[in-house]
Tab-separated table of C-alpha atoms in Angstrom:
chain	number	residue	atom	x	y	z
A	1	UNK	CA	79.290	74.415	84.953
A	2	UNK	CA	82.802	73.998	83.780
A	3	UNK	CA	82.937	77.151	82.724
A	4	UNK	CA	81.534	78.363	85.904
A	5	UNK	CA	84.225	77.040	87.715
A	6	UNK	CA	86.921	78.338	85.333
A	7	UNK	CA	85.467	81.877	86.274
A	8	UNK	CA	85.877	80.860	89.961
A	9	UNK	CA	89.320	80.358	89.170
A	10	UNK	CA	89.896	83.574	87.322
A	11	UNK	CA	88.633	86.048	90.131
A	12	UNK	CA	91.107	84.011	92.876
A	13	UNK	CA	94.097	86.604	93.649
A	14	UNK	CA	95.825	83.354	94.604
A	15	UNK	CA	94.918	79.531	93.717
A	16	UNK	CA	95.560	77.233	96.384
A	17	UNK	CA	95.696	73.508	95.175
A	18	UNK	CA	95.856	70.162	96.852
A	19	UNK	CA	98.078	67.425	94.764
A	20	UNK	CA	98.123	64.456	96.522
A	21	UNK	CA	100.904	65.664	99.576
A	22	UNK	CA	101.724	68.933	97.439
A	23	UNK	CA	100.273	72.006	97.827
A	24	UNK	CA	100.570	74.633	95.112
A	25	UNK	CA	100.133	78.215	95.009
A	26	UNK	CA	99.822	79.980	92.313
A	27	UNK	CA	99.624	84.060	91.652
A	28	UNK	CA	96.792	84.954	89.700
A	29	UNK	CA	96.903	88.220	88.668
A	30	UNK	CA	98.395	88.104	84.909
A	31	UNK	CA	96.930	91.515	83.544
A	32	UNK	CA	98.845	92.543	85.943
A	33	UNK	CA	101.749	91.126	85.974
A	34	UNK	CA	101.239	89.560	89.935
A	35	UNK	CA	101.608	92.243	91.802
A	36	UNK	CA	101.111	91.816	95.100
A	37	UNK	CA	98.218	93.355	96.887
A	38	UNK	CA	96.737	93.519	100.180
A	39	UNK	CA	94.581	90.660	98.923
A	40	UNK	CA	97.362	88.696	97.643
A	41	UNK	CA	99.139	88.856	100.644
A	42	UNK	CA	96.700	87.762	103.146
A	43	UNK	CA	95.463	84.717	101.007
A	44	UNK	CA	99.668	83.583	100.470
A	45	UNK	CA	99.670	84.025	104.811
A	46	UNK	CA	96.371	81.949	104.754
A	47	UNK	CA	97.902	79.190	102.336
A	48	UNK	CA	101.285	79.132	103.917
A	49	UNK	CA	100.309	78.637	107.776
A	50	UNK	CA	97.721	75.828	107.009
A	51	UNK	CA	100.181	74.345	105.002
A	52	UNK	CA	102.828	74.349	107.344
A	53	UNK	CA	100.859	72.789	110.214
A	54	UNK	CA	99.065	70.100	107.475
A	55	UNK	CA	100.758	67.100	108.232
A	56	UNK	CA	99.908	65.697	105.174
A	57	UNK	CA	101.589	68.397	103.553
A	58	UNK	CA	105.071	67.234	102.453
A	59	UNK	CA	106.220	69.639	99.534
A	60	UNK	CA	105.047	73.193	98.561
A	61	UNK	CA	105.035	75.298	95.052
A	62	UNK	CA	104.645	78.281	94.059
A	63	UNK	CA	104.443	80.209	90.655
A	64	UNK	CA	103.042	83.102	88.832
A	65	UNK	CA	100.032	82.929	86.054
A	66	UNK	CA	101.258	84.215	82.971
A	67	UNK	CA	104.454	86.305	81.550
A	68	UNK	CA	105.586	87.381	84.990
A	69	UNK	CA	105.768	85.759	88.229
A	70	UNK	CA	105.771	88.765	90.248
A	71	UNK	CA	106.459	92.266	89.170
A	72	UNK	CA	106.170	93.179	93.190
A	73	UNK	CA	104.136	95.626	95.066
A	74	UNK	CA	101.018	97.581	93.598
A	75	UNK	CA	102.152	100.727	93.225
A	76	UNK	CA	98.586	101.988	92.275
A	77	UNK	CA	97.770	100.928	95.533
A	78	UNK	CA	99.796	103.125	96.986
A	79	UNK	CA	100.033	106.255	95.069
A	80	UNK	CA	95.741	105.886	95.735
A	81	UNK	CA	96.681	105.737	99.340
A	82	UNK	CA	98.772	109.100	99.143
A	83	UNK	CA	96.145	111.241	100.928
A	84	UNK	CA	95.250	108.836	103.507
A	85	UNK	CA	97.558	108.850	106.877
A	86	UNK	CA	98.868	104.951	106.587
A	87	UNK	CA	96.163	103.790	104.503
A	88	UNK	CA	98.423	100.644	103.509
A	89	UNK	CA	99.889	100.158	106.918
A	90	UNK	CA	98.549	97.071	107.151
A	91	UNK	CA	99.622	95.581	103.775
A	92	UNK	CA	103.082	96.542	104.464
A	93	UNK	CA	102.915	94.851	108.296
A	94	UNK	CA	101.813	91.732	106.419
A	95	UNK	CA	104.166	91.705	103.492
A	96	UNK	CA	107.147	91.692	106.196
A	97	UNK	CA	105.570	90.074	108.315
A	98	UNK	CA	104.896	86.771	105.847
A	99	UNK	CA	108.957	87.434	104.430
A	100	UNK	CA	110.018	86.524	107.535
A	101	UNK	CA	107.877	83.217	107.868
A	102	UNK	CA	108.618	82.714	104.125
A	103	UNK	CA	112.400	82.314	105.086
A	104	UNK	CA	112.460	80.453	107.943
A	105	UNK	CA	109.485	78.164	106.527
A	106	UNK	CA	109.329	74.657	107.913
A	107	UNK	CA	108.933	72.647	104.946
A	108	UNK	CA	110.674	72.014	101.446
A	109	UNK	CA	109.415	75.112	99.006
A	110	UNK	CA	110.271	75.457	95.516
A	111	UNK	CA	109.479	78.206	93.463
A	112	UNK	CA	109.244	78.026	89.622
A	113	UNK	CA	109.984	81.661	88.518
A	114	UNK	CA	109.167	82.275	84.556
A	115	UNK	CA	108.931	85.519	83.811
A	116	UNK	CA	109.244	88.609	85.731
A	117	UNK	CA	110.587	88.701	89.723
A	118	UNK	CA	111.114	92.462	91.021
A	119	UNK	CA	111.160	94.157	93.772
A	120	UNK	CA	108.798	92.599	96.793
A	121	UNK	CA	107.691	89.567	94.186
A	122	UNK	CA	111.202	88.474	94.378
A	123	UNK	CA	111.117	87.192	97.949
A	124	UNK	CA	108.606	84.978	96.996
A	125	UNK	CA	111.463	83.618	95.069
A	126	UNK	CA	115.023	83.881	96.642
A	127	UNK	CA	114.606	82.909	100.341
A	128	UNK	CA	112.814	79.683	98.473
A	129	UNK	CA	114.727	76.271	99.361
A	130	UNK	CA	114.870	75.865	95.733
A	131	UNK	CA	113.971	78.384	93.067
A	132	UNK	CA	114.060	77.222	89.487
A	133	UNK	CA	114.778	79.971	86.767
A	134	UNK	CA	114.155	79.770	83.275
A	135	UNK	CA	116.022	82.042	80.369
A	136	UNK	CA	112.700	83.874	80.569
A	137	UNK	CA	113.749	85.018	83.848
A	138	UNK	CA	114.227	88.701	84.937
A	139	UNK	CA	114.847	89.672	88.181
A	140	UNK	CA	115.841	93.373	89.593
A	141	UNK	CA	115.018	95.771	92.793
A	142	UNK	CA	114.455	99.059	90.710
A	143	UNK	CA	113.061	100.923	93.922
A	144	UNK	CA	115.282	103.482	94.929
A	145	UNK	CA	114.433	104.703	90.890
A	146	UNK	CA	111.506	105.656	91.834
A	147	UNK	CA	112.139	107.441	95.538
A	148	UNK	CA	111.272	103.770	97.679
A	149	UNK	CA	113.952	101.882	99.238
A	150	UNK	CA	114.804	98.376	98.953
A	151	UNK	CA	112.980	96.259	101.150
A	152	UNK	CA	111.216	92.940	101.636
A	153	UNK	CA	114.045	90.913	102.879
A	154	UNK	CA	116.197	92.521	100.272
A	155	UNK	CA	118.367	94.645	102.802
A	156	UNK	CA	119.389	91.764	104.307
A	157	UNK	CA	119.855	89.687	101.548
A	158	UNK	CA	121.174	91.761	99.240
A	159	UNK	CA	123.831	92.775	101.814
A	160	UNK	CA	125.097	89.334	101.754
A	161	UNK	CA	125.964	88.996	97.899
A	162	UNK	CA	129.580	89.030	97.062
A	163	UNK	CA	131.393	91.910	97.454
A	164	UNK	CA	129.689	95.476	96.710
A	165	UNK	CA	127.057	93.933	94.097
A	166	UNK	CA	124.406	94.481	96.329
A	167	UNK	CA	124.947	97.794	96.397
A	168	UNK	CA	125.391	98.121	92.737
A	169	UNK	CA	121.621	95.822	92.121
A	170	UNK	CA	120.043	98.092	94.823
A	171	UNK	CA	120.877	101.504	93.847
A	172	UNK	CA	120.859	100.589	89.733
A	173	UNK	CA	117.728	98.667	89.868
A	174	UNK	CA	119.833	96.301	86.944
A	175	UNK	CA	118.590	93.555	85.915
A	176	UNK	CA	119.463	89.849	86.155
A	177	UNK	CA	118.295	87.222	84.163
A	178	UNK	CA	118.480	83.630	85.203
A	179	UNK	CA	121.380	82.173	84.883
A	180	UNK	CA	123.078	84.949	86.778
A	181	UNK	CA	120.810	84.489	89.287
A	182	UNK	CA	122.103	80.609	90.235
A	183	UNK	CA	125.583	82.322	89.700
A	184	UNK	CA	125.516	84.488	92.714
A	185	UNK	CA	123.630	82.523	94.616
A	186	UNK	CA	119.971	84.118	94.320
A	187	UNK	CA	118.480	81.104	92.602
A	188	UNK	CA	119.436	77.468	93.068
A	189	UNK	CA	118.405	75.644	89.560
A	190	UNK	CA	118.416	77.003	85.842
A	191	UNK	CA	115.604	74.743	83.977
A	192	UNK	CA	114.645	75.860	80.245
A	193	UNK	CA	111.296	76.889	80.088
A	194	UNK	CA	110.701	74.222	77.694
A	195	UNK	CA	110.545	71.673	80.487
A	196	UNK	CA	108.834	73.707	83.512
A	197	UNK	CA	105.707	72.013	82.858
A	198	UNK	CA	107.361	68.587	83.037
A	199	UNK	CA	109.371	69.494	86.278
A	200	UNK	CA	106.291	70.580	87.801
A	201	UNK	CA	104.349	67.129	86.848
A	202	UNK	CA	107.748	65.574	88.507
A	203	UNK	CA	107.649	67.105	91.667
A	204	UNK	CA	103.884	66.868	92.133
A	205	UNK	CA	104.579	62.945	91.140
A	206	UNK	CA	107.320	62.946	94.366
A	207	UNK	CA	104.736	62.487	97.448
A	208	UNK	CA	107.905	63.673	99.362
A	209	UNK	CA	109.350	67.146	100.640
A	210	UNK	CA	112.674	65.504	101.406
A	211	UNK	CA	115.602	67.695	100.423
A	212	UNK	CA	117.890	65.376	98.568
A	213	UNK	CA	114.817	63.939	96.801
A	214	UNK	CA	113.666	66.655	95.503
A	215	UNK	CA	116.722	68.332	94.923
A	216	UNK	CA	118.186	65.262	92.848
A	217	UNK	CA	114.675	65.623	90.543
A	218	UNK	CA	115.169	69.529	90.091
A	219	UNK	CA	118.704	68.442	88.609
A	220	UNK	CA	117.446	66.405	86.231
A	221	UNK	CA	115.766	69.227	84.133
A	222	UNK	CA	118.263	71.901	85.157
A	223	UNK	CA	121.270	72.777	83.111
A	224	UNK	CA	124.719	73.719	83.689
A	225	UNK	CA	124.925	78.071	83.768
A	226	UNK	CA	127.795	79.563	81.462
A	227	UNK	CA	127.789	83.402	82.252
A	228	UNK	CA	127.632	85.476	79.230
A	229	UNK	CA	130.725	86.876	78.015
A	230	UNK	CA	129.180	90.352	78.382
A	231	UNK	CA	127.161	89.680	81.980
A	232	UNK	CA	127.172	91.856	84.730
A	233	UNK	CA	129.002	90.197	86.667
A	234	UNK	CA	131.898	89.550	85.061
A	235	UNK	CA	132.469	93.370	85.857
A	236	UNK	CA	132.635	92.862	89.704
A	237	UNK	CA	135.605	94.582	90.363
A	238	UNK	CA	135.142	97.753	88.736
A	239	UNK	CA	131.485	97.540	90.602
A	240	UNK	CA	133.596	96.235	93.921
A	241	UNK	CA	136.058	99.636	93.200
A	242	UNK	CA	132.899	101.745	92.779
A	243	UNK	CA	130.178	101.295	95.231
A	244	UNK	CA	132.311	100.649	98.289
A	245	UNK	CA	132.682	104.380	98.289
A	246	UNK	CA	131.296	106.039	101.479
A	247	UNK	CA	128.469	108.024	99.522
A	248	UNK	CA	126.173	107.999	96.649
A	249	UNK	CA	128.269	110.876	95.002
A	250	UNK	CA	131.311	109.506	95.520
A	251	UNK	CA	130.003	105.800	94.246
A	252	UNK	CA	128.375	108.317	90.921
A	253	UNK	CA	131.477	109.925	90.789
A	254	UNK	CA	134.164	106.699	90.883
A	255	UNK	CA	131.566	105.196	88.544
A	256	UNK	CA	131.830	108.277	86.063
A	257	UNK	CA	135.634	108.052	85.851
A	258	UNK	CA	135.296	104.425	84.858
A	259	UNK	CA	133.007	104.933	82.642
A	260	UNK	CA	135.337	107.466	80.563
A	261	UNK	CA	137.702	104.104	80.097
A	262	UNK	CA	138.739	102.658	76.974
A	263	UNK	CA	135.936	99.219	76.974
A	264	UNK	CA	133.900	100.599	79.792
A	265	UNK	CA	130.557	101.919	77.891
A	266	UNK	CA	128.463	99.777	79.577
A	267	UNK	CA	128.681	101.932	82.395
A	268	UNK	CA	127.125	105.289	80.751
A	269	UNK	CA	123.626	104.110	80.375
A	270	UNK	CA	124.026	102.884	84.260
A	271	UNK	CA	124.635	106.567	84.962
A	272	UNK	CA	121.978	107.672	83.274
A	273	UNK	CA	119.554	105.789	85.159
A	274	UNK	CA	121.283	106.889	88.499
A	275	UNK	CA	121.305	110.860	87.786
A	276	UNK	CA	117.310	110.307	86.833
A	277	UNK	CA	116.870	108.002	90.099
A	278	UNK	CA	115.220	109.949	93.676
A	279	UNK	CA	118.501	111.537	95.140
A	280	UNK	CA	116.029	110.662	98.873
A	281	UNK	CA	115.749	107.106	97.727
A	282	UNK	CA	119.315	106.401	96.365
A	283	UNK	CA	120.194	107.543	99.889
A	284	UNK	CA	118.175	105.758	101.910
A	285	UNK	CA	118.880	102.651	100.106
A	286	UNK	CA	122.473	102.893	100.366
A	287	UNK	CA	122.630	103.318	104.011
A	288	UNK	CA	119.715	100.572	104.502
A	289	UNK	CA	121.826	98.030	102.531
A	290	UNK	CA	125.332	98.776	104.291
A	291	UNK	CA	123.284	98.645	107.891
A	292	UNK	CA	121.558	95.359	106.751
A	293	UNK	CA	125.676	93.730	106.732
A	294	UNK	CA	125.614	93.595	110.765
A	295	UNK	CA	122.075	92.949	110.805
A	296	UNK	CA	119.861	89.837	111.446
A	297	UNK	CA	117.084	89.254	109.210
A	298	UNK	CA	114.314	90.075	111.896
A	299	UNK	CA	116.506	93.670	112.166
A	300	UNK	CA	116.659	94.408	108.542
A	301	UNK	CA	112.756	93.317	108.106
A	302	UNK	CA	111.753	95.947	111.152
A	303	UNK	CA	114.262	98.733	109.521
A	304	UNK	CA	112.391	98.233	106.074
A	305	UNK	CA	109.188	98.794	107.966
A	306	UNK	CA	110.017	101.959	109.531
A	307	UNK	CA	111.275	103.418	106.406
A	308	UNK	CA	108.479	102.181	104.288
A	309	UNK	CA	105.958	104.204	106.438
A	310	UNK	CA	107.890	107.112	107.461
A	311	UNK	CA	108.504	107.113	103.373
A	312	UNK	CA	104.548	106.770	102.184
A	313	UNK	CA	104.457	109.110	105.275
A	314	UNK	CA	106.273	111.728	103.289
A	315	UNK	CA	107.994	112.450	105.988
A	316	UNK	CA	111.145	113.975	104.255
A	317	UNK	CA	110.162	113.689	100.688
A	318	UNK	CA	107.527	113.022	98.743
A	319	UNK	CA	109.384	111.384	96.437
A	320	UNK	CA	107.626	107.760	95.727
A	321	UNK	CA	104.869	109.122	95.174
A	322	UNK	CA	106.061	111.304	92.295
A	323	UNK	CA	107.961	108.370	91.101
A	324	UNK	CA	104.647	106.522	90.856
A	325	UNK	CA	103.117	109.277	88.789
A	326	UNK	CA	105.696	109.723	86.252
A	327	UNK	CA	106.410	105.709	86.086
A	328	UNK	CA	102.747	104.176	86.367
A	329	UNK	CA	99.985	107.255	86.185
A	330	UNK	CA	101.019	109.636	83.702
A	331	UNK	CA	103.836	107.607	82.330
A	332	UNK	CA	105.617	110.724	81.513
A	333	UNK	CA	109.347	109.519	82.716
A	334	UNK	CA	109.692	113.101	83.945
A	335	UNK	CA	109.971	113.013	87.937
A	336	UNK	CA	110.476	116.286	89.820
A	337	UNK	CA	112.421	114.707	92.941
A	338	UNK	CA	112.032	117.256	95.845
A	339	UNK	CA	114.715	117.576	97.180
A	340	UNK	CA	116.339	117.268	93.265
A	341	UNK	CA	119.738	116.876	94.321
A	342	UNK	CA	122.024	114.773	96.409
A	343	UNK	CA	123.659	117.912	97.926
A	344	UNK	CA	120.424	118.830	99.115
A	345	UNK	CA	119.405	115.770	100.549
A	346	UNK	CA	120.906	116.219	104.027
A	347	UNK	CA	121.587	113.626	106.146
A	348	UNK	CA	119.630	114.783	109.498
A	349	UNK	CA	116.677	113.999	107.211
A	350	UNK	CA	117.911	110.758	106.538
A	351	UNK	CA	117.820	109.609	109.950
A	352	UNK	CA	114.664	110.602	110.454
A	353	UNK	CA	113.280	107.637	108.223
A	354	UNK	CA	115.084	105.131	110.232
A	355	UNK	CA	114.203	106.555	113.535
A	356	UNK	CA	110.870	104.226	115.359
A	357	UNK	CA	107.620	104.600	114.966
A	358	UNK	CA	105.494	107.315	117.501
A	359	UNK	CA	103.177	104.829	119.276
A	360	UNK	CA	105.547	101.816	119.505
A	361	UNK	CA	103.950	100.602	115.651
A	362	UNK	CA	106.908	98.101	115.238
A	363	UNK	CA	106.898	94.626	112.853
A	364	UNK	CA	105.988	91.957	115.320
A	365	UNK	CA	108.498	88.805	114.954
A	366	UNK	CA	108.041	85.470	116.719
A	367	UNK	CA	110.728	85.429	118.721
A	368	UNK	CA	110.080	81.469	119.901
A	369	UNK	CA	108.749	78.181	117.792
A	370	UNK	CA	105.535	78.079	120.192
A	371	UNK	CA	104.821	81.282	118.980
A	372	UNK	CA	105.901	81.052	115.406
A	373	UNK	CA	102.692	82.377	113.813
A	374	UNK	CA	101.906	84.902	116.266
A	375	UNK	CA	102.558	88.398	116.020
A	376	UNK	CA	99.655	88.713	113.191
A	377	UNK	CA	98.460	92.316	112.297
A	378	UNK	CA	95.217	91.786	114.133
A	379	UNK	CA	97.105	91.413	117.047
A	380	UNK	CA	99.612	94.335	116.583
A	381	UNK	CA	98.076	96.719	118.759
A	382	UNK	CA	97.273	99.037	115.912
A	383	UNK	CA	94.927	97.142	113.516
């Protein structure tokens, strides 16, 4: 019977749990690495809403099973969807449509991030009230790599980080790892991984969701964050220099020159990755991220789901989908971008991806508290 129920367990996408006035969800898809599918998201939705309007609900957590907490969106899930006109419409409506609710959530979230955070499975992580890290921590938004954009929340949020870094983390796809994260602001808490399990026991222990209380716990496992010497971000104002340039090219090309500097190798494998990277999605994502500055979150969430469709759409390019192949399917590492330059990439096409939807498909947002949880895919009009 025990092992019965351990089976149970094992097939669940997502494991809800009641502890006492804490609810915890937890991502259950280790093998592979959490991504997030259609399944995942609707369950998280499910768990989220009841929770939110559960009085006896005080404190909520979330985590991932395994080595990763969320590696983001299935990209096998899409690349199968290629041939079918907006097959995973409906997981993308979702996946927006619970960012938004996952930001402006109601009650005290923390998320306990060990492992792995990219792309969408970060922002089950950032918008958090508190998000622990651990030094197994790796976060990035590799999209644009791979001829996708960066979305989920991220072109709003990643507009907001100081200076040009957003730029540099969006079209890069470099990686973070914990304690850089509570540096710029992305994560609140460092905790070593040693003492998750403890700080989870804690919190569960709380019976409270109030802020100070739970903050002042967090803080007692969580440890002061010394950058390393050699971090990232420590090189902010060549990246500040570089990618406020008015183009990809000219961002390539200011990053090139620094690059030929005396100390400045660090740059020349960040090239590398750029020149292989979908000229299409390095473009899209650099517009989407300098739009998302004078935009509200609501805005930059609706943006992200025009271009997500009008990109699995193929509309201009093809180019995820080939980025799919050669990263996940035949795991070749040889793209063929189409178009396979910058130059070529013209920017008429570019505005076609950010133009609206034929049929008035838009992202639904609640746009009062009575309505909060409206706006549901079965009630988009195009379900």
């Amino acid at each position: 019977m025990a092992q019965e129920g351990r089976n149970i367990i094992d097939e669940q996408v997502v494991v809800g749990e009641e502890k006492g006035s804490v609810r915890l969800a937890t991502l259950n898809r280790p093998r592979q690495l959490n991504v997030i599918s259609s399944e995942v998201v609707l369950k998280l939705a499910e768990f989220l809403e009841t929770w939110e309007k559960d009085d006896k609900t005080k404190l909520i957590l979330i985590k991932g099973a395994g080595r990763a907490f969320s590696a983001g969106g299935d990209l096998k899930m899409f690349y199968d969807g290629r041939e079918s006109k907006d097959s995973c419409l409906e997981v993308v409506y979702r996946m927006y449509w619970l960012c938004y609710h996952i930001h402006s959530y109601k009650k005290t979230q923390v998320s306990l991030v060990n492992g792995i955070s990219m792309g969408g499975g970060a922002s089950l992580m950032v918008p958090m009230k508190f998000s622990v890290v651990t030094e197994k921590t790796v976060f990035a938004t590799p999209e644009a790599s791979i001829g996708f954009h960066t979305d989920c929340g991220f072109s709003y949020i990643h507009s907001r980080l100081p200076g040009h870094l957003g730029e540099f983390l969006a079209l890069t796809g470099a990686r973070l790892n914990g304690k850089e994260l509570v540096a710029i602001g992305m994560a609140t808490h460092f905790v070593p991984s040693a003492k998750l399990a403890d700080l989870e026991a804690r919190l569960v222990s709380l019976d409270s969701g109030d802020v100070d209380v739970v903050r002042s716990t967090i803080e007692e496992f969580s440890e002061k964050v010394d950058l390393d010497k050699d971090s990232i971000l420590n090189k902010q104002t060549i990246i500040d220099e570089c990618f406020s340039k008015e183009s990809v090219k000219q961002i390539i090309q200011a990053f090139e020159a620094e690059g030929s500097k005396e100390g400045n190798e660090w740059i020349t494998p960040v090239i590398k990755g750029l020149k292989r990277s979908s000229p299409t999605g390095l473009k899209i994502t650099l517009r989407s991220i300098r739009e998302g500055r004078k935009q509200t979150l609501s805005d930059c969430l609706k943006k992200e789901f025009r271009i997500t469709i009008n990109i699995l759409r193929s509309t201009i390019s093809p180019d995820v989908y080939e980025g799919i192949r050669a990263l996940t399917i035949d795991k070749d590492s040889s793209p063929k971008w189409s178009p396979a330059t910058l130059d070529e990439v013209a920017e008429e096409k570019i505005n076609l991806v950010f133009e609206p939807l034929e049929d008035d498909i838009e992202l639904h947002i609640p746009e009062t508290e009575e309505n909060r949880w409206g706006g549901k895919y079965e009630t988009s009009g195009f379900a």
